[in-house]
Amino acid sequence: MDDLEQLYQDILLDHYKNPRNHEALRDDEVLADEENPMCGDQVRLTARMVDGRVADVRYDGKGCAISQASASMMTEVLNGKTAEEARALIDQFVQAMRGEREFDAGLPEDLLALSGVRKYPLRVKCATMSWHGMEKVLHQLTD
Ligand code: ZN
């Protein structure tokens, strides 16, 4: 493992062990509930729109380090964005994870820690599931 891979590993584990915006959600505030049966991952999401910006993005769930760290990173990245900016970031991240575009094209730094997951195609779903869930959340908040 080279220095960069080690750094990415450290960032990922930090989000897994010290998740941001993670707390138990009441059933009536859950706006998306994503599952990845292959890995046993679950991510439940909630958020609000405040003055035209995504606020209060929170999640709870369980599963592998990649799925939970990715959800934690996502909450940090999307809080404070407009719905349009949030959708653009989600598209960009999901496309990067699928190898459809470069990973470092303007994505926030912590997300680069997930770039190594692309080497394991079966784990890509672990990294993207919370982002797909957030698309559903935005859909509900803005339509
Ligand atoms: Zn997983």
Coordinates of C-alpha atoms and ligand atoms in Angstrom, one line a residue:
M1 CA 0.0 0.0 0.0
D2 CA 1.5 3.4 -0.9
D3 CA 1.2 6.6 1.1
L4 CA -1.8 7.8 -0.8
E5 CA -3.7 4.5 -0.4
Q6 CA -2.9 4.6 3.3
L7 CA -4.2 8.2 3.6
Y8 CA -7.4 7.2 1.8
Q9 CA -7.8 4.2 4.1
D10 CA -7.3 6.4 7.1
I11 CA -10.0 8.9 5.9
L12 CA -12.4 6.1 5.2
L13 CA -11.9 4.5 8.6
D14 CA -12.2 7.9 10.3
H15 CA -15.7 8.3 8.8
Y16 CA -16.6 4.8 9.7
K17 CA -15.5 5.0 13.3
N18 CA -16.6 8.7 13.9
P19 CA -19.5 9.0 11.5
R20 CA -20.8 12.6 10.8
N21 CA -24.4 13.4 11.0
H22 CA -25.2 9.9 12.2
E23 CA -28.0 9.2 14.6
A24 CA -31.1 7.0 15.1
L25 CA -33.9 8.3 12.9
R26 CA -37.6 8.1 13.7
D27 CA -39.5 6.1 11.1
D28 CA -41.6 9.2 10.3
E29 CA -38.6 11.3 9.3
V30 CA -37.0 8.7 7.1
L31 CA -37.2 9.8 3.5
A32 CA -35.2 7.0 1.9
D33 CA -34.3 3.6 3.0
E34 CA -31.7 1.9 0.9
E35 CA -30.5 -1.7 1.2
N36 CA -27.7 -3.6 -0.4
P37 CA -28.6 -7.3 0.2
M38 CA -25.4 -8.5 -1.2
C39 CA -23.4 -7.0 1.6
G40 CA -26.1 -6.6 4.3
D41 CA -25.8 -2.8 4.2
Q42 CA -28.6 -0.5 5.1
V43 CA -28.8 3.3 5.0
R44 CA -31.7 5.4 6.1
L45 CA -31.7 9.1 5.2
T46 CA -33.5 12.3 6.1
A47 CA -33.0 16.0 5.2
R48 CA -34.8 19.3 5.0
M49 CA -34.8 22.3 2.7
V50 CA -34.1 25.6 4.5
D51 CA -34.0 28.8 2.4
G52 CA -33.5 26.8 -0.8
R53 CA -30.6 24.8 0.6
V54 CA -30.3 21.2 1.7
A55 CA -30.0 21.1 5.5
D56 CA -29.9 18.7 8.3
V57 CA -28.9 15.7 6.2
R58 CA -28.6 12.8 8.6
Y59 CA -28.4 9.1 8.3
D60 CA -28.5 5.9 10.2
G61 CA -27.8 2.4 9.2
K62 CA -25.5 -0.5 9.4
G63 CA -23.2 -2.4 7.2
C64 CA -19.7 -2.4 5.8
A65 CA -17.1 0.4 6.3
I66 CA -17.5 1.5 2.7
S67 CA -21.2 1.9 2.9
Q68 CA -21.3 3.8 6.2
A69 CA -18.2 5.9 5.5
S70 CA -19.7 6.9 2.1
A71 CA -22.9 8.0 3.8
S72 CA -21.0 10.0 6.4
M73 CA -19.0 11.8 3.7
M74 CA -22.1 12.5 1.7
T75 CA -23.9 14.2 4.6
E76 CA -20.9 16.6 5.0
V77 CA -20.7 17.3 1.3
L78 CA -24.4 17.9 0.6
N79 CA -25.3 20.0 3.7
G80 CA -25.7 23.6 2.6
K81 CA -25.9 22.9 -1.1
T82 CA -28.8 23.9 -3.3
A83 CA -30.9 21.0 -4.6
E84 CA -29.3 21.6 -8.1
E85 CA -25.8 21.6 -6.7
A86 CA -26.6 18.5 -4.7
R87 CA -27.9 16.6 -7.7
A88 CA -24.9 17.6 -9.8
L89 CA -22.5 16.3 -7.1
I90 CA -24.5 13.1 -6.7
D91 CA -24.3 12.5 -10.5
Q92 CA -20.6 13.3 -10.6
F93 CA -19.8 11.0 -7.7
V94 CA -21.9 8.1 -9.0
Q95 CA -20.4 8.4 -12.5
A96 CA -16.9 8.5 -11.1
M97 CA -17.6 5.4 -9.0
R98 CA -18.8 3.6 -12.1
G99 CA -15.6 4.7 -14.0
E100 CA -17.6 6.9 -16.4
R101 CA -15.6 10.0 -15.6
E102 CA -12.5 11.1 -13.8
F103 CA -12.6 10.9 -10.0
D104 CA -10.8 14.1 -9.2
A105 CA -12.8 16.5 -11.4
G106 CA -13.9 18.9 -8.7
L107 CA -15.1 16.4 -6.1
P108 CA -14.5 17.3 -2.5
E109 CA -11.3 15.8 -1.2
D110 CA -12.6 13.3 1.3
L111 CA -14.5 11.6 -1.5
L112 CA -11.3 10.7 -3.2
A113 CA -10.8 8.2 -0.4
L114 CA -13.5 6.1 -2.0
S115 CA -11.8 6.1 -5.4
G116 CA -10.0 2.8 -4.6
V117 CA -13.3 1.0 -4.3
R118 CA -13.6 1.1 -8.1
K119 CA -11.1 -1.8 -8.1
Y120 CA -13.7 -4.0 -6.5
P121 CA -16.8 -3.7 -8.8
L122 CA -19.0 -5.6 -6.3
R123 CA -18.4 -3.0 -3.7
V124 CA -19.3 0.0 -5.8
K125 CA -22.9 -0.4 -4.8
C126 CA -21.8 -0.1 -1.1
A127 CA -20.3 3.3 -1.9
T128 CA -23.2 4.6 -4.1
M129 CA -26.3 3.3 -2.2
S130 CA -26.6 6.3 0.1
W131 CA -26.2 8.7 -2.9
H132 CA -29.0 7.0 -4.7
G133 CA -31.0 7.3 -1.6
M134 CA -30.3 11.0 -1.5
E135 CA -31.6 11.4 -5.0
K136 CA -34.9 10.1 -3.7
V137 CA -34.8 12.4 -0.7
L138 CA -34.2 15.4 -3.0
H139 CA -37.1 14.3 -5.2
Q140 CA -39.4 14.4 -2.2
L141 CA -38.2 17.7 -0.8
T142 CA -38.3 19.6 -4.1
D143 CA -41.4 18.3 -5.9
Ligands
ZN1 ZN -21.1 -3.1 1.7

